[in-house]
Amino acid sequence: MMSSEPNASQRLDRPQPLEGSQDYLTLLRLTVAEDRVSALVKTAVPFTFPGLSAAAEQQFPDLPLHPCVNDCGPQFGAVMAATSLPHLLEHIVISLQAADPLTPDELPLLGTTVWLDRRQGLARVEVTFGNDLVVLRAFRDGCQFLNETLRRLLS
């Protein structure tokens, strides 16, 4: 029996990696302030899709339970399957920090994501942190996870 649901590559019209790269998401600049890190990101895949969000949830089971201000509900799970890729990165960075023993337990980990130029795939992701090395590693590892997962799903 054939499924009527289009696969990820059909829904996304086979996006290509960013020019000169094998990646679909890249960090262009990280700026560390006293209480947060601001990341300028560029993406070739503006929005998530069910296969990507399912892979993210499998790797980071806490994602759907993150508090999140959105139009669909009080938690990230309400929008996770159809949110922007930079917004998914924001929550993965928070999840990675929360799991790191160097992050203080009492620290509220908060983030925001804003499109700067949706047509160009440019967004700003800001996340609070307790340890600058942990948050920088979380951005690196979050991007790596998303790029590896996208390459697998879109091949």
PDB file of C-alpha atoms in Angstrom:
ATOM      1  CA  MET A   1       0.000   0.000   0.000  1.00  0.00           C
ATOM      2  CA  MET A   2       1.431   3.386  -0.963  1.00  0.00           C
ATOM      3  CA  SER A   3       1.374   6.339   1.389  1.00  0.00           C
ATOM      4  CA  SER A   4      -0.269   9.522   0.157  1.00  0.00           C
ATOM      5  CA  GLU A   5       1.994  11.669   2.372  1.00  0.00           C
ATOM      6  CA  PRO A   6       4.853  13.202   0.388  1.00  0.00           C
ATOM      7  CA  ASN A   7       8.335  12.422   1.623  1.00  0.00           C
ATOM      8  CA  ALA A   8      10.669  15.146   2.897  1.00  0.00           C
ATOM      9  CA  SER A   9      12.409  15.626  -0.431  1.00  0.00           C
ATOM     10  CA  GLN A  10       9.100  16.118  -2.263  1.00  0.00           C
ATOM     11  CA  ARG A  11       7.802  18.643   0.274  1.00  0.00           C
ATOM     12  CA  LEU A  12      11.034  20.612   0.221  1.00  0.00           C
ATOM     13  CA  ASP A  13      11.677  20.457  -3.533  1.00  0.00           C
ATOM     14  CA  ARG A  14      15.098  18.919  -2.876  1.00  0.00           C
ATOM     15  CA  PRO A  15      16.912  21.836  -1.235  1.00  0.00           C
ATOM     16  CA  GLN A  16      20.575  22.090  -1.980  1.00  0.00           C
ATOM     17  CA  PRO A  17      23.255  22.665   0.639  1.00  0.00           C
ATOM     18  CA  LEU A  18      24.508  26.191   1.115  1.00  0.00           C
ATOM     19  CA  GLU A  19      26.804  27.383  -1.642  1.00  0.00           C
ATOM     20  CA  GLY A  20      30.375  26.107  -1.277  1.00  0.00           C
ATOM     21  CA  SER A  21      29.372  23.706   1.499  1.00  0.00           C
ATOM     22  CA  GLN A  22      27.815  20.336   2.246  1.00  0.00           C
ATOM     23  CA  ASP A  23      25.794  21.935   5.047  1.00  0.00           C
ATOM     24  CA  TYR A  24      22.179  23.098   5.128  1.00  0.00           C
ATOM     25  CA  LEU A  25      22.718  25.257   8.214  1.00  0.00           C
ATOM     26  CA  THR A  26      25.800  27.222   9.139  1.00  0.00           C
ATOM     27  CA  LEU A  27      26.902  29.554  11.892  1.00  0.00           C
ATOM     28  CA  LEU A  28      28.109  32.778  10.289  1.00  0.00           C
ATOM     29  CA  ARG A  29      28.962  34.584  13.526  1.00  0.00           C
ATOM     30  CA  LEU A  30      28.761  33.997  17.272  1.00  0.00           C
ATOM     31  CA  THR A  31      28.785  36.952  19.644  1.00  0.00           C
ATOM     32  CA  VAL A  32      29.244  36.295  23.352  1.00  0.00           C
ATOM     33  CA  ALA A  33      27.690  38.873  25.674  1.00  0.00           C
ATOM     34  CA  GLU A  34      27.594  38.821  29.468  1.00  0.00           C
ATOM     35  CA  ASP A  35      24.355  36.855  29.690  1.00  0.00           C
ATOM     36  CA  ARG A  36      23.735  35.392  26.240  1.00  0.00           C
ATOM     37  CA  VAL A  37      25.240  34.224  22.985  1.00  0.00           C
ATOM     38  CA  SER A  38      23.875  35.611  19.748  1.00  0.00           C
ATOM     39  CA  ALA A  39      24.340  33.488  16.641  1.00  0.00           C
ATOM     40  CA  LEU A  40      23.868  34.678  13.088  1.00  0.00           C
ATOM     41  CA  VAL A  41      22.822  31.588  11.136  1.00  0.00           C
ATOM     42  CA  LYS A  42      22.155  30.888   7.477  1.00  0.00           C
ATOM     43  CA  THR A  43      19.975  28.030   6.329  1.00  0.00           C
ATOM     44  CA  ALA A  44      19.009  26.483   3.018  1.00  0.00           C
ATOM     45  CA  VAL A  45      16.082  24.684   4.689  1.00  0.00           C
ATOM     46  CA  PRO A  46      13.899  27.340   6.330  1.00  0.00           C
ATOM     47  CA  PHE A  47      11.417  25.012   8.053  1.00  0.00           C
ATOM     48  CA  THR A  48      11.453  21.666   9.801  1.00  0.00           C
ATOM     49  CA  PHE A  49       9.349  18.730   8.682  1.00  0.00           C
ATOM     50  CA  PRO A  50       8.061  15.618  10.487  1.00  0.00           C
ATOM     51  CA  GLY A  51      11.078  13.382   9.747  1.00  0.00           C
ATOM     52  CA  LEU A  52      13.504  16.018  10.988  1.00  0.00           C
ATOM     53  CA  SER A  53      11.544  16.849  14.120  1.00  0.00           C
ATOM     54  CA  ALA A  54      11.127  13.129  14.887  1.00  0.00           C
ATOM     55  CA  ALA A  55      14.896  12.599  14.600  1.00  0.00           C
ATOM     56  CA  ALA A  56      15.502  15.618  16.838  1.00  0.00           C
ATOM     57  CA  GLU A  57      13.037  14.340  19.432  1.00  0.00           C
ATOM     58  CA  GLN A  58      14.657  10.898  19.380  1.00  0.00           C
ATOM     59  CA  GLN A  59      18.079  12.453  20.042  1.00  0.00           C
ATOM     60  CA  PHE A  60      16.768  15.095  22.483  1.00  0.00           C
ATOM     61  CA  PRO A  61      13.633  13.688  24.186  1.00  0.00           C
ATOM     62  CA  ASP A  62      13.140  16.827  26.300  1.00  0.00           C
ATOM     63  CA  LEU A  63      12.563  19.109  23.278  1.00  0.00           C
ATOM     64  CA  PRO A  64       8.748  18.881  23.116  1.00  0.00           C
ATOM     65  CA  LEU A  65       8.516  19.787  26.815  1.00  0.00           C
ATOM     66  CA  HIS A  66      10.556  22.997  26.590  1.00  0.00           C
ATOM     67  CA  PRO A  67       8.576  26.111  27.499  1.00  0.00           C
ATOM     68  CA  CYS A  68       8.046  28.096  24.309  1.00  0.00           C
ATOM     69  CA  VAL A  69       6.077  31.215  23.477  1.00  0.00           C
ATOM     70  CA  ASN A  70       4.202  30.393  20.276  1.00  0.00           C
ATOM     71  CA  ASP A  71       0.703  30.614  18.800  1.00  0.00           C
ATOM     72  CA  CYS A  72      -0.126  26.917  19.286  1.00  0.00           C
ATOM     73  CA  GLY A  73       0.607  26.124  22.925  1.00  0.00           C
ATOM     74  CA  PRO A  74       2.908  26.673  25.904  1.00  0.00           C
ATOM     75  CA  GLN A  75       5.498  24.078  24.884  1.00  0.00           C
ATOM     76  CA  PHE A  76       7.857  23.633  21.958  1.00  0.00           C
ATOM     77  CA  GLY A  77       6.165  20.350  21.030  1.00  0.00           C
ATOM     78  CA  ALA A  78       3.154  22.333  19.789  1.00  0.00           C
ATOM     79  CA  VAL A  79       5.177  23.796  16.901  1.00  0.00           C
ATOM     80  CA  MET A  80       8.190  21.492  16.638  1.00  0.00           C
ATOM     81  CA  ALA A  81       7.133  19.653  13.457  1.00  0.00           C
ATOM     82  CA  ALA A  82       6.656  22.850  11.438  1.00  0.00           C
ATOM     83  CA  THR A  83       8.818  25.560  12.991  1.00  0.00           C
ATOM     84  CA  SER A  84      11.845  27.250  11.483  1.00  0.00           C
ATOM     85  CA  LEU A  85      15.133  25.370  11.407  1.00  0.00           C
ATOM     86  CA  PRO A  86      16.849  28.166  13.404  1.00  0.00           C
ATOM     87  CA  HIS A  87      14.129  27.845  16.089  1.00  0.00           C
ATOM     88  CA  LEU A  88      14.813  24.100  16.276  1.00  0.00           C
ATOM     89  CA  LEU A  89      18.517  24.902  16.661  1.00  0.00           C
ATOM     90  CA  GLU A  90      17.681  27.255  19.552  1.00  0.00           C
ATOM     91  CA  HIS A  91      15.941  24.472  21.450  1.00  0.00           C
ATOM     92  CA  ILE A  92      18.653  21.905  20.668  1.00  0.00           C
ATOM     93  CA  VAL A  93      21.277  24.326  22.064  1.00  0.00           C
ATOM     94  CA  ILE A  94      19.191  24.719  25.221  1.00  0.00           C
ATOM     95  CA  SER A  95      18.815  20.933  25.509  1.00  0.00           C
ATOM     96  CA  LEU A  96      22.557  20.345  25.083  1.00  0.00           C
ATOM     97  CA  GLN A  97      23.366  22.948  27.722  1.00  0.00           C
ATOM     98  CA  ALA A  98      20.825  21.543  30.187  1.00  0.00           C
ATOM     99  CA  ALA A  99      22.389  18.084  29.842  1.00  0.00           C
ATOM    100  CA  ASP A 100      25.922  19.352  30.508  1.00  0.00           C
ATOM    101  CA  PRO A 101      27.110  19.032  34.133  1.00  0.00           C
ATOM    102  CA  LEU A 102      28.933  22.390  33.862  1.00  0.00           C
ATOM    103  CA  THR A 103      25.620  24.231  33.434  1.00  0.00           C
ATOM    104  CA  PRO A 104      24.270  25.386  36.828  1.00  0.00           C
ATOM    105  CA  ASP A 105      20.980  23.618  37.666  1.00  0.00           C
ATOM    106  CA  GLU A 106      19.317  26.810  38.873  1.00  0.00           C
ATOM    107  CA  LEU A 107      20.081  28.729  35.685  1.00  0.00           C
ATOM    108  CA  PRO A 108      17.023  29.407  33.508  1.00  0.00           C
ATOM    109  CA  LEU A 109      18.011  28.625  29.921  1.00  0.00           C
ATOM    110  CA  LEU A 110      16.078  30.905  27.600  1.00  0.00           C
ATOM    111  CA  GLY A 111      16.264  31.671  23.917  1.00  0.00           C
ATOM    112  CA  THR A 112      14.787  33.649  21.060  1.00  0.00           C
ATOM    113  CA  THR A 113      14.879  33.229  17.312  1.00  0.00           C
ATOM    114  CA  VAL A 114      14.195  36.010  14.813  1.00  0.00           C
ATOM    115  CA  TRP A 115      14.274  35.933  11.032  1.00  0.00           C
ATOM    116  CA  LEU A 116      16.486  38.745   9.736  1.00  0.00           C
ATOM    117  CA  ASP A 117      15.900  37.925   6.058  1.00  0.00           C
ATOM    118  CA  ARG A 118      13.765  34.868   5.419  1.00  0.00           C
ATOM    119  CA  ARG A 119      14.413  34.894   1.643  1.00  0.00           C
ATOM    120  CA  GLN A 120      18.162  34.778   2.267  1.00  0.00           C
ATOM    121  CA  GLY A 121      17.771  32.214   5.058  1.00  0.00           C
ATOM    122  CA  LEU A 122      19.326  34.524   7.679  1.00  0.00           C
ATOM    123  CA  ALA A 123      18.219  34.375  11.300  1.00  0.00           C
ATOM    124  CA  ARG A 124      19.476  35.375  14.729  1.00  0.00           C
ATOM    125  CA  VAL A 125      19.362  32.798  17.522  1.00  0.00           C
ATOM    126  CA  GLU A 126      20.059  34.046  21.051  1.00  0.00           C
ATOM    127  CA  VAL A 127      20.447  31.753  24.046  1.00  0.00           C
ATOM    128  CA  THR A 128      21.363  32.400  27.678  1.00  0.00           C
ATOM    129  CA  PHE A 129      24.187  30.373  29.171  1.00  0.00           C
ATOM    130  CA  GLY A 130      25.959  29.440  32.375  1.00  0.00           C
ATOM    131  CA  ASN A 131      29.293  28.496  30.836  1.00  0.00           C
ATOM    132  CA  ASP A 132      30.576  30.075  27.638  1.00  0.00           C
ATOM    133  CA  LEU A 133      32.456  26.965  26.502  1.00  0.00           C
ATOM    134  CA  VAL A 134      29.373  24.799  27.002  1.00  0.00           C
ATOM    135  CA  VAL A 135      27.119  27.076  24.950  1.00  0.00           C
ATOM    136  CA  LEU A 136      29.669  27.416  22.131  1.00  0.00           C
ATOM    137  CA  ARG A 137      30.046  23.622  22.004  1.00  0.00           C
ATOM    138  CA  ALA A 138      26.232  23.299  22.050  1.00  0.00           C
ATOM    139  CA  PHE A 139      25.914  25.559  18.992  1.00  0.00           C
ATOM    140  CA  ARG A 140      28.607  23.562  17.184  1.00  0.00           C
ATOM    141  CA  ASP A 141      27.106  20.185  18.102  1.00  0.00           C
ATOM    142  CA  GLY A 142      23.536  21.330  17.388  1.00  0.00           C
ATOM    143  CA  CYS A 143      24.485  22.474  13.888  1.00  0.00           C
ATOM    144  CA  GLN A 144      26.414  19.262  13.298  1.00  0.00           C
ATOM    145  CA  PHE A 145      23.423  17.148  14.369  1.00  0.00           C
ATOM    146  CA  LEU A 146      21.020  19.079  12.118  1.00  0.00           C
ATOM    147  CA  ASN A 147      23.329  18.966   9.097  1.00  0.00           C
ATOM    148  CA  GLU A 148      24.032  15.238   9.457  1.00  0.00           C
ATOM    149  CA  THR A 149      20.332  14.508   9.906  1.00  0.00           C
ATOM    150  CA  LEU A 150      19.337  16.663   6.917  1.00  0.00           C
ATOM    151  CA  ARG A 151      21.968  15.019   4.688  1.00  0.00           C
ATOM    152  CA  ARG A 152      20.598  11.597   5.658  1.00  0.00           C
ATOM    153  CA  LEU A 153      16.926  12.556   5.208  1.00  0.00           C
ATOM    154  CA  LEU A 154      17.412  14.422   1.925  1.00  0.00           C
ATOM    155  CA  SER A 155      19.724  11.951   0.200  1.00  0.00           C
TER     156      SER A 155
END
